[in-house]
Coordinates of C-alpha atoms in Angstrom, one line a residue:
Chain I
M1 CA 25.4 -21.8 -5.4
Y2 CA 24.2 -18.8 -3.7
D3 CA 24.8 -18.5 0.3
I4 CA 21.9 -16.7 1.8
R5 CA 21.7 -16.2 5.2
V6 CA 19.0 -14.7 6.8
H7 CA 19.5 -13.0 9.8
V8 CA 15.8 -12.5 12.0
G9 CA 16.5 -9.9 14.6
E10 CA 15.1 -8.7 16.8
G11 CA 12.5 -6.1 15.8
T12 CA 13.2 -2.2 17.1
G13 CA 10.4 -1.0 18.7
L14 CA 10.6 2.5 17.4
A15 CA 9.4 4.8 19.6
E16 CA 6.6 6.8 18.9
A17 CA 8.3 10.4 18.0
S18 CA 6.4 13.2 19.7
A19 CA 5.3 16.1 18.6
K20 CA 6.5 18.6 20.3
N21 CA 4.1 21.2 20.8
R22 CA 5.8 24.7 22.2
P23 CA 2.7 26.5 24.3
A24 CA 1.2 29.4 22.7
G25 CA 2.3 31.7 24.9
G26 CA 6.0 30.9 23.6
H27 CA 4.9 32.0 20.2
L28 CA 3.8 35.6 21.9
A29 CA 6.7 36.2 23.5
I30 CA 9.1 35.7 20.7
G31 CA 6.6 38.0 19.0
L32 CA 7.0 40.7 21.6
I33 CA 10.7 40.7 21.4
L34 CA 11.1 43.0 18.3
P35 CA 8.2 45.5 18.8
V36 CA 8.5 45.9 23.1
G37 CA 12.3 45.9 22.4
A38 CA 12.6 49.0 20.2
A39 CA 10.3 50.9 22.5
V40 CA 11.5 50.2 25.3
L41 CA 15.2 51.8 23.5
Y42 CA 13.7 54.3 22.0
E43 CA 12.2 55.2 25.4
L44 CA 15.7 54.9 27.0
A45 CA 17.0 57.5 24.6
F46 CA 14.3 59.8 25.0
R47 CA 15.3 59.8 28.7
S48 CA 18.5 60.6 28.3
G49 CA 18.4 63.3 26.2
L50 CA 19.8 61.6 23.3
V51 CA 16.6 62.1 21.0
E52 CA 14.2 65.2 20.7
A53 CA 10.8 64.0 20.9
R54 CA 8.7 66.9 19.5
L55 CA 7.7 65.2 16.2
M56 CA 8.5 61.4 17.4
P57 CA 7.1 61.4 21.0
P58 CA 8.3 58.8 23.1
P59 CA 6.3 55.6 23.9
S60 CA 5.2 57.1 27.4
R61 CA 3.5 59.9 26.0
I62 CA 1.7 57.8 23.5
F63 CA 0.5 56.0 26.4
Q64 CA -0.4 58.6 28.2
T65 CA -2.4 60.2 25.6
L66 CA -4.0 56.9 24.5
W67 CA -4.8 56.5 28.1
K68 CA -6.4 60.4 28.2
L69 CA -8.4 59.1 25.3
A70 CA -9.6 56.5 27.0
V71 CA -10.8 57.3 30.6
N72 CA -13.1 60.5 28.8
G73 CA -14.3 58.1 26.7
E74 CA -13.7 59.5 23.4
L75 CA -11.2 56.5 22.8
V76 CA -14.2 54.1 22.3
T77 CA -17.0 56.2 20.0
H78 CA -13.4 56.2 17.6
I79 CA -12.9 52.7 17.5
V80 CA -16.8 51.7 17.4
A81 CA -17.3 54.0 14.6
T82 CA -14.1 53.0 12.5
M83 CA -15.0 48.8 13.5
Y84 CA -18.6 49.2 12.5
R85 CA -17.2 50.9 9.1
V86 CA -14.8 47.9 8.9
A87 CA -17.5 45.2 9.4
A88 CA -20.1 46.4 7.8
G89 CA -17.5 47.5 4.5
F90 CA -15.8 43.9 5.0
G91 CA -19.3 42.2 5.1
L92 CA -21.2 43.4 2.6
G93 CA -17.8 43.2 0.2
S94 CA -17.1 39.5 1.0
A95 CA -20.3 38.5 1.3
A96 CA -20.8 39.9 -2.3
G97 CA -17.4 38.0 -3.7
I98 CA -17.9 34.6 -2.5
L99 CA -21.0 34.6 -3.8
L100 CA -19.9 35.5 -6.8
G101 CA -16.3 34.2 -6.9
A102 CA -19.1 30.7 -6.5
L103 CA -20.4 31.3 -9.5
T104 CA -18.3 32.6 -12.0
G105 CA -16.0 30.0 -10.8
S106 CA -18.6 27.1 -11.3
S107 CA -20.8 28.3 -14.0
A108 CA -18.2 28.9 -17.6
T109 CA -21.2 30.8 -18.9
A110 CA -21.4 33.0 -16.0
R111 CA -17.8 33.6 -15.5
Q112 CA -17.9 34.9 -19.3
A113 CA -20.6 37.4 -19.1
L114 CA -19.4 38.3 -15.6
D115 CA -15.7 38.4 -15.0
P116 CA -14.4 40.6 -18.1
T117 CA -16.5 43.4 -16.3
L118 CA -15.5 42.8 -12.9
Q119 CA -11.8 42.4 -14.1
A120 CA -12.1 45.8 -16.0
L121 CA -13.9 47.3 -12.5
R122 CA -11.3 45.7 -10.7
A123 CA -8.2 47.7 -12.7
I124 CA -10.0 51.1 -11.6
P125 CA -7.8 52.5 -8.4
S126 CA -10.6 51.9 -5.6
L127 CA -10.4 55.7 -4.3
A128 CA -11.0 56.7 -8.1
W129 CA -14.7 55.8 -7.2
V130 CA -14.7 58.1 -3.6
P131 CA -16.1 61.4 -5.7
L132 CA -18.8 59.5 -7.4
F133 CA -19.9 57.6 -4.3
I134 CA -20.0 61.0 -2.0
L135 CA -22.2 62.0 -5.0
W136 CA -24.5 59.5 -5.1
L137 CA -24.4 58.4 -1.5
G138 CA -23.5 61.9 0.2
I139 CA -20.3 62.3 2.6
F140 CA -21.6 60.2 5.5
E141 CA -21.8 56.3 6.6
T142 CA -23.2 54.9 3.3
S143 CA -19.9 56.4 1.0
K144 CA -17.7 54.7 3.2
I145 CA -19.1 51.5 3.9
A146 CA -19.5 51.3 -0.2
L147 CA -15.9 51.9 -0.3
I148 CA -14.5 49.6 2.0
A149 CA -17.4 46.9 0.7
G150 CA -16.1 47.6 -2.9
G151 CA -12.5 47.4 -1.5
C152 CA -13.2 44.1 0.4
F153 CA -14.6 42.2 -2.8
F154 CA -12.4 41.9 -5.0
P155 CA -9.8 39.4 -2.9
V156 CA -12.4 37.2 -1.9
Y157 CA -14.5 37.1 -5.8
L158 CA -10.8 36.3 -6.8
G159 CA -9.7 33.8 -4.4
V160 CA -13.4 32.1 -4.3
M161 CA -13.2 31.9 -7.9
G162 CA -9.8 30.8 -8.3
A163 CA -10.0 28.1 -5.6
I164 CA -13.0 26.6 -7.7
E165 CA -11.5 27.0 -10.9
N166 CA -8.2 24.9 -9.2
L167 CA -10.8 22.2 -8.1
D168 CA -8.4 18.5 -8.3
R169 CA -11.2 17.2 -10.5
K170 CA -9.4 13.5 -8.9
I171 CA -11.4 14.6 -6.1
V172 CA -14.2 15.6 -7.1
E173 CA -14.9 12.6 -9.4
V174 CA -15.0 10.4 -5.9
G175 CA -18.1 12.6 -5.5
R176 CA -19.5 11.5 -8.5
A177 CA -18.3 7.9 -8.1
F178 CA -20.4 7.5 -4.7
R179 CA -23.1 9.6 -6.4
L180 CA -23.6 12.6 -4.4
S181 CA -26.4 14.8 -5.6
R182 CA -25.0 18.5 -6.3
T183 CA -26.1 20.1 -3.2
A184 CA -24.0 17.1 -1.5
L185 CA -21.2 17.6 -3.6
A186 CA -21.0 21.0 -2.8
R187 CA -21.4 20.5 0.5
R188 CA -19.1 17.5 1.3
I189 CA -16.3 18.3 -1.6
L190 CA -16.3 22.3 -2.7
L191 CA -17.2 23.8 0.4
P192 CA -14.2 22.0 2.2
A193 CA -11.8 22.5 -0.6
V194 CA -11.9 25.7 -0.8
L195 CA -12.0 26.9 2.2
P196 CA -8.1 27.6 2.7
D197 CA -8.3 29.6 -0.1
T198 CA -11.3 31.6 0.7
I199 CA -10.3 32.4 4.5
V200 CA -6.5 33.4 3.3
A201 CA -8.2 35.9 0.9
L202 CA -11.1 37.1 3.7
R203 CA -8.1 37.5 5.8
S204 CA -6.7 39.6 2.8
A205 CA -9.9 41.7 2.0
S206 CA -9.7 42.5 6.6
G207 CA -6.5 44.1 5.4
L208 CA -7.9 45.8 3.2
G209 CA -10.8 47.0 5.2
F210 CA -8.7 48.5 7.0
M211 CA -7.0 50.7 4.6
F212 CA -9.7 51.9 3.0
V213 CA -11.5 52.7 6.2
V214 CA -8.7 55.3 7.1
A215 CA -9.4 56.5 3.3
A216 CA -12.8 57.1 3.6
E217 CA -12.1 58.5 7.0
L218 CA -9.1 61.1 5.9
M219 CA -11.5 62.6 3.5
G220 CA -14.0 64.0 6.2
A221 CA -15.5 62.0 9.4
S222 CA -16.0 63.8 12.6
E223 CA -15.5 60.3 14.3
G224 CA -12.9 57.3 13.7
L225 CA -9.7 56.5 14.3
G226 CA -9.0 58.3 10.7
Y227 CA -10.7 61.6 12.0
L228 CA -8.3 61.1 14.9
L229 CA -5.3 61.2 12.5
V230 CA -6.4 64.6 10.8
D231 CA -6.7 66.1 14.0
G232 CA -3.6 65.3 15.6
Q233 CA -2.4 66.3 12.3
Q234 CA -4.2 69.8 11.9
L235 CA -3.9 70.6 15.4
G236 CA 0.0 69.1 15.6
K237 CA -0.1 66.2 18.1
P238 CA 1.4 63.5 16.7
D239 CA 1.5 61.5 20.1
Q240 CA -3.0 61.7 19.0
I241 CA -1.4 60.2 15.2
L242 CA 0.8 57.9 16.9
A243 CA -1.6 56.5 19.8
S244 CA -4.2 56.2 16.6
I245 CA -1.6 54.2 14.2
L246 CA -1.4 52.2 17.2
C247 CA -4.9 51.4 17.9
F248 CA -5.2 49.9 14.2
A249 CA -2.2 48.2 14.0
I250 CA -3.8 46.2 17.3
L251 CA -7.5 46.0 16.0
G252 CA -6.0 45.0 12.4
K253 CA -4.2 42.2 14.1
I254 CA -7.0 41.2 16.6
C255 CA -9.5 41.3 13.1
D256 CA -7.0 38.8 11.4
W257 CA -6.9 36.6 14.3
L258 CA -10.1 36.4 14.6
I259 CA -10.5 34.8 11.3
V260 CA -7.8 32.7 12.1
L261 CA -9.0 31.2 15.2
V262 CA -12.8 30.9 14.2
A263 CA -11.4 29.0 10.8
R264 CA -8.6 26.7 12.5
P265 CA -11.3 24.0 14.0
F266 CA -12.3 23.4 10.1
L267 CA -8.3 23.6 8.9
T268 CA -7.1 21.4 11.5
W269 CA -6.3 19.0 8.9
Q270 CA -4.3 20.9 6.8
D271 CA -0.2 20.6 7.4
S272 CA 0.3 24.4 7.7
F273 CA -2.6 24.9 10.5
A274 CA -1.4 21.8 12.6
R275 CA 1.7 22.8 12.9
T276 CA 1.9 26.6 13.7
Chain D
M1 CA -22.6 -10.7 -14.5
L2 CA -21.1 -8.2 -15.6
T3 CA -21.3 -7.6 -19.3
L4 CA -19.6 -5.5 -22.0
E5 CA -21.3 -5.4 -24.8
A6 CA -19.2 -4.3 -28.5
L7 CA -18.1 -1.2 -26.2
C8 CA -16.9 1.7 -28.3
K9 CA -15.3 5.2 -27.3
T10 CA -14.5 7.9 -29.2
Y11 CA -13.1 10.7 -27.7
P12 CA -14.5 14.2 -29.4
N13 CA -10.7 15.1 -30.6
G14 CA -11.3 12.0 -32.9
T15 CA -9.1 9.3 -31.0
E16 CA -10.5 5.8 -31.2
A17 CA -10.0 4.8 -27.8
L18 CA -12.1 1.8 -27.6
Q19 CA -12.7 -0.6 -30.5
R20 CA -15.8 -3.2 -30.1
V21 CA -14.9 -5.1 -26.6
T22 CA -16.7 -7.4 -25.2
L23 CA -16.2 -9.1 -22.4
D24 CA -18.4 -11.0 -19.9
L25 CA -17.3 -11.4 -16.3
Q26 CA -18.5 -13.8 -13.8
A27 CA -20.3 -13.1 -10.6
G28 CA -16.9 -13.4 -7.5
E29 CA -14.6 -14.0 -10.6
I30 CA -11.4 -12.0 -11.0
V31 CA -10.3 -10.5 -14.2
A32 CA -6.9 -8.9 -15.3
L33 CA -6.9 -5.9 -18.0
V34 CA -3.3 -6.1 -19.3
G35 CA -1.9 -4.0 -21.4
G36 CA 0.8 -1.6 -22.8
S37 CA -0.1 2.3 -21.9
G38 CA -2.6 4.0 -24.9
C39 CA -4.4 0.6 -25.1
G40 CA -7.8 2.1 -23.7
K41 CA -7.9 0.2 -20.3
T42 CA -8.5 3.0 -18.0
T43 CA -11.1 3.9 -20.7
L44 CA -12.7 1.1 -20.3
L45 CA -12.7 0.8 -16.6
R46 CA -14.1 4.6 -16.7
L47 CA -17.2 3.4 -19.0
V48 CA -18.1 0.7 -16.6
S49 CA -17.7 2.6 -13.7
G50 CA -20.3 5.1 -15.3
L51 CA -18.1 8.0 -15.2
E52 CA -18.0 8.3 -18.8
H53 CA -20.2 7.1 -21.4
P54 CA -19.4 4.6 -24.4
S55 CA -20.2 5.9 -28.2
M56 CA -21.5 3.0 -28.7
G57 CA -22.4 -0.3 -26.7
T58 CA -23.5 -1.1 -23.1
V59 CA -22.3 -2.2 -19.8
G60 CA -24.4 -3.8 -17.8
V61 CA -24.2 -6.0 -13.9
D62 CA -27.1 -8.4 -13.3
G63 CA -28.8 -7.4 -16.8
E64 CA -29.3 -3.5 -15.7
K65 CA -27.9 -0.7 -17.8
I66 CA -24.9 1.2 -16.1
S67 CA -25.4 5.2 -17.5
A68 CA -24.1 6.5 -14.5
P69 CA -22.2 5.4 -11.1
H70 CA -24.2 3.1 -9.7
P71 CA -24.5 1.4 -5.8
A72 CA -23.8 -2.2 -6.8
V73 CA -20.3 -0.7 -8.8
G74 CA -17.5 0.4 -6.6
I75 CA -14.5 1.9 -7.8
I76 CA -10.5 2.5 -6.6
F77 CA -8.3 4.7 -8.3
Q78 CA -4.5 5.0 -8.8
E79 CA -4.0 6.9 -6.3
P80 CA -5.9 6.8 -2.9
R81 CA -7.8 9.8 -4.0
L82 CA -8.4 10.0 0.1
L83 CA -10.1 13.3 1.0
P84 CA -7.7 15.2 3.2
W85 CA -10.1 17.3 5.4
L86 CA -11.6 14.3 6.5
S87 CA -9.9 11.8 9.3
V88 CA -9.4 8.3 8.5
A89 CA -12.2 6.8 9.6
E90 CA -15.0 9.7 8.1
N91 CA -13.1 8.5 4.7
I92 CA -13.7 5.1 4.5
G93 CA -17.8 6.1 6.2
F94 CA -17.8 8.5 2.8
G95 CA -20.2 6.1 0.8
L96 CA -22.1 4.4 4.3
D97 CA -24.1 8.3 4.9
H98 CA -27.6 5.6 4.1
L99 CA -26.7 4.0 7.0
P100 CA -27.6 4.5 11.0
K101 CA -24.1 5.7 13.0
G102 CA -24.0 2.5 15.1
E103 CA -23.2 0.8 12.3
R104 CA -21.5 3.3 9.9
A105 CA -18.9 2.9 12.9
A106 CA -18.9 -0.8 13.5
R107 CA -18.0 -1.2 9.6
V108 CA -15.4 1.2 9.4
D109 CA -13.9 -0.4 12.6
E110 CA -13.9 -3.7 11.0
A111 CA -12.4 -2.6 7.8
L112 CA -9.8 -1.2 9.7
L113 CA -9.4 -4.1 11.8
K114 CA -8.7 -5.8 8.3
V115 CA -6.5 -3.7 6.4
G116 CA -4.1 -3.3 9.9
L117 CA -5.0 -0.1 10.6
A118 CA -6.8 -0.2 13.9
G119 CA -6.4 2.8 15.7
Y120 CA -5.9 4.7 12.6
G121 CA -9.4 6.0 12.7
P122 CA -8.6 9.7 14.0
R123 CA -5.7 10.3 12.5
W124 CA -5.5 12.6 8.6
P125 CA -4.6 11.2 5.7
R126 CA -1.9 12.8 5.5
E127 CA -0.5 11.1 8.3
L128 CA -0.5 7.8 6.2
S129 CA 2.3 5.9 4.2
G130 CA 1.0 5.5 0.8
G131 CA 0.6 1.5 1.1
Q132 CA -1.7 2.6 4.1
A133 CA -3.6 5.3 2.0
Q134 CA -4.2 3.1 -0.7
R135 CA -5.2 -0.1 1.5
V136 CA -8.0 3.3 3.3
A137 CA -9.0 3.8 -0.6
I138 CA -9.7 -0.2 -1.2
V139 CA -11.9 -0.4 1.8
R140 CA -13.8 2.6 1.4
A141 CA -14.8 1.1 -1.9
L142 CA -15.9 -2.3 -0.4
V143 CA -17.2 -1.4 2.8
T144 CA -20.6 -0.5 0.6
R145 CA -20.2 -3.9 -0.6
P146 CA -20.3 -3.6 -4.3
K147 CA -21.2 -6.4 -6.5
V148 CA -19.0 -4.9 -8.6
L149 CA -15.5 -3.8 -8.0
L150 CA -13.2 -1.5 -10.5
M151 CA -9.8 -1.3 -10.0
D152 CA -7.1 1.1 -12.1
E153 CA -3.3 0.2 -11.6
P154 CA -4.1 0.5 -7.4
F155 CA -0.9 -0.1 -6.7
S156 CA 1.8 0.6 -9.3
A157 CA 2.5 4.0 -7.3
L158 CA 4.0 1.7 -4.7
D159 CA 6.9 0.0 -3.9
A160 CA 7.3 -3.8 -5.1
L161 CA 7.2 -5.2 -1.0
T162 CA 4.6 -2.4 -0.2
R163 CA 2.7 -4.1 -3.7
A164 CA 2.9 -7.5 -2.9
S165 CA 1.6 -7.6 0.9
L166 CA -1.4 -5.5 -0.7
Q167 CA -2.2 -7.6 -3.3
D168 CA -2.4 -10.3 -0.6
H169 CA -4.4 -8.1 1.5
L170 CA -6.8 -7.4 -0.9
L171 CA -7.7 -11.2 -2.0
A172 CA -8.4 -11.3 1.7
L173 CA -10.6 -8.5 1.8
W174 CA -12.3 -10.2 -1.3
E175 CA -13.0 -13.3 0.2
A176 CA -15.1 -11.9 2.6
H177 CA -18.2 -10.9 -0.2
R178 CA -16.2 -12.3 -3.0
P179 CA -17.5 -8.9 -5.2
T180 CA -16.6 -9.2 -9.1
L181 CA -13.3 -8.1 -9.3
L182 CA -11.8 -5.8 -13.0
L183 CA -8.3 -4.9 -12.3
V184 CA -7.0 -2.8 -14.7
T185 CA -2.5 -3.1 -14.3
H186 CA 0.3 -3.1 -16.2
D187 CA 2.1 -5.2 -13.9
V188 CA 2.1 -9.3 -15.1
E189 CA 3.4 -10.3 -11.8
E190 CA 0.2 -8.5 -10.4
A191 CA -2.3 -10.4 -13.1
A192 CA -0.7 -13.7 -12.2
A193 CA -1.0 -13.3 -8.5
L194 CA -4.5 -12.2 -8.6
A195 CA -6.7 -12.9 -11.4
D196 CA -8.9 -15.7 -12.4
R197 CA -8.3 -14.7 -16.3
A198 CA -6.4 -12.1 -17.8
V199 CA -7.0 -9.8 -20.5
V200 CA -4.8 -8.6 -23.0
M201 CA -5.5 -5.4 -24.5
Q202 CA -4.2 -3.9 -28.0
P203 CA -3.5 -0.6 -28.4
R204 CA -4.9 2.1 -31.3
P205 CA -7.7 1.6 -31.1
G206 CA -7.9 -0.1 -27.7
R207 CA -9.5 -4.2 -28.3
V208 CA -9.0 -7.4 -26.8
F209 CA -6.1 -9.1 -28.0
A210 CA -6.3 -12.3 -26.0
D211 CA -8.1 -13.8 -23.2
I212 CA -5.9 -16.2 -20.9
A213 CA -7.6 -18.5 -18.0
V214 CA -4.8 -19.0 -15.0
P215 CA -5.6 -22.2 -13.6
L216 CA -3.7 -21.6 -10.1
Q217 CA -5.2 -22.2 -6.4
R218 CA -4.9 -19.7 -4.0
P219 CA -2.6 -18.6 -2.2
R220 CA -0.6 -18.8 -5.2
D221 CA 2.9 -19.7 -4.4
R222 CA 4.7 -16.2 -6.7
L223 CA 7.8 -18.8 -6.7
S224 CA 6.9 -22.4 -8.2
A225 CA 7.3 -23.0 -11.8
D226 CA 3.5 -23.1 -12.6
F227 CA 3.2 -19.3 -11.7
V228 CA 6.4 -18.9 -13.6
E229 CA 5.1 -20.1 -16.2
V230 CA 1.7 -18.1 -16.1
K231 CA 3.6 -15.1 -16.1
R232 CA 4.9 -16.5 -19.5
V233 CA 2.7 -16.9 -21.1
I234 CA 0.6 -13.3 -20.3
L235 CA 4.5 -11.5 -21.6
A236 CA 4.6 -13.3 -24.4
A237 CA 0.9 -12.4 -25.0
L238 CA 1.7 -8.7 -24.1
D239 CA 5.1 -8.8 -26.6
G240 CA 2.6 -9.9 -29.6
S241 CA -0.1 -6.8 -28.2
L242 CA 2.3 -4.6 -29.2
S243 CA 4.1 -6.0 -31.9
A244 CA 1.3 -7.3 -34.2
P245 CA -0.2 -5.1 -36.6
A246 CA -3.5 -3.4 -36.8
A247 CA -5.2 -6.9 -37.8
D248 CA -8.3 -7.9 -36.6
V249 CA -6.3 -11.1 -35.0
K250 CA -8.4 -12.0 -31.8
T251 CA -7.1 -15.2 -30.2
Q252 CA -10.3 -14.7 -28.0
G253 CA -10.1 -17.5 -25.1
A254 CA -7.0 -19.2 -26.6
P255 CA -4.6 -20.7 -24.7
S256 CA -7.0 -22.8 -22.0
G257 CA -4.4 -25.9 -21.2
W258 CA -1.6 -24.6 -22.3
W259 CA 0.9 -26.5 -20.2

């Protein structure tokens, strides 16, 4: 016969695994090691005479230039001009992208009617529009903002359309089983489901916004960080060029971080966001 | 109470998924739909839920025709299908939007307690195990107190132990309001453990092959001779359904009092 022994052991209390949350400051410090370390090394090399710094000024000189521009108020003027263009272009472009992406994503008819044209337009390098925009809209703000908006439009359009297309049919069915109206379905299922992809699209659009603002300002502007670049080139001031580039890096990073920050409360449910 | 009247479903590609299925369920009855793959049991459930429309025939709940998802009919899918962006408590309360906040919270807390997940309310679905998630899915459908509850192989993705424990959980939950339960399964043991009646379906096209009463008292002892015998009879019918020719041999309501 079978001999079955039953062991009734004492319940082993499973200790709740405590999530180790590194303070946010720790991540920041790690991220700063590389750029700050490189700057310090170059500065030391310059001070000890190892490098000739006519075309590649040391960090200290870049910061001096930056400080000078900040003190006489020019820097603020340039930053405000650039940020205004990026904000306006990004705002218009991504709003249009969300609208059209939602339309083509949710309606097959709209997709058949609009998507081929939009994809063809996407295939045109955005900079190819510049001469036409200048003819149509003049050389001032409008043509610049139009260029940036066009650049920001496509990643958002594609991202939103793709997110809606790839929506899990099974989750939508849950909404139907609970008899949600069309608007309730959009608000309670569609919106939260496409939000993560939309945020990613907006982040890449903000990056493109900065790319196109430089293009726009290189082609003719009397103020803006892009103007500082051209001015630095023409007057042989590499420190001014690098100061402007530094501003772009910081502003771009801040914008990206702002998008993440605003989106984070809505995305805590995602694994990836909970871990970072 | 739940009546399926000559239900037919032919898909646009010509597949005949269901052919004249007629079933009658009493209020509070638990009926298991058993059948091999492709016998149309899931299609049948989707027709009853109103998520799909029959090609012919009607589904009625207390005489009211079902043509779209109906408040009296709840459905639990094969996967938990919890909404990942809602907390466990918000998922359970998903169908309770019409209730005042206080009552909603009370019902959700009661539900969590009943399935042994008290304190899990603020967690995210991704933090749950498969069995826990399916328990949440079950109470999400039950808190709206449907008169009819449909289940589509709800435990098939779980291991045997979890499955048995969830089946007991389900019966305990069912006791509270005794909804009419139509359960699709391919697991003969599950049918024997839960159902008052096992309806065996036959594939290509899907139709009823046998309707077997399960005259066992609850709680059921899965090791008793009677239970094993019930399993044997259902299994035999299942075998028959798969090997029988496409003839219309309906042994409807056959062996009642077969032991």
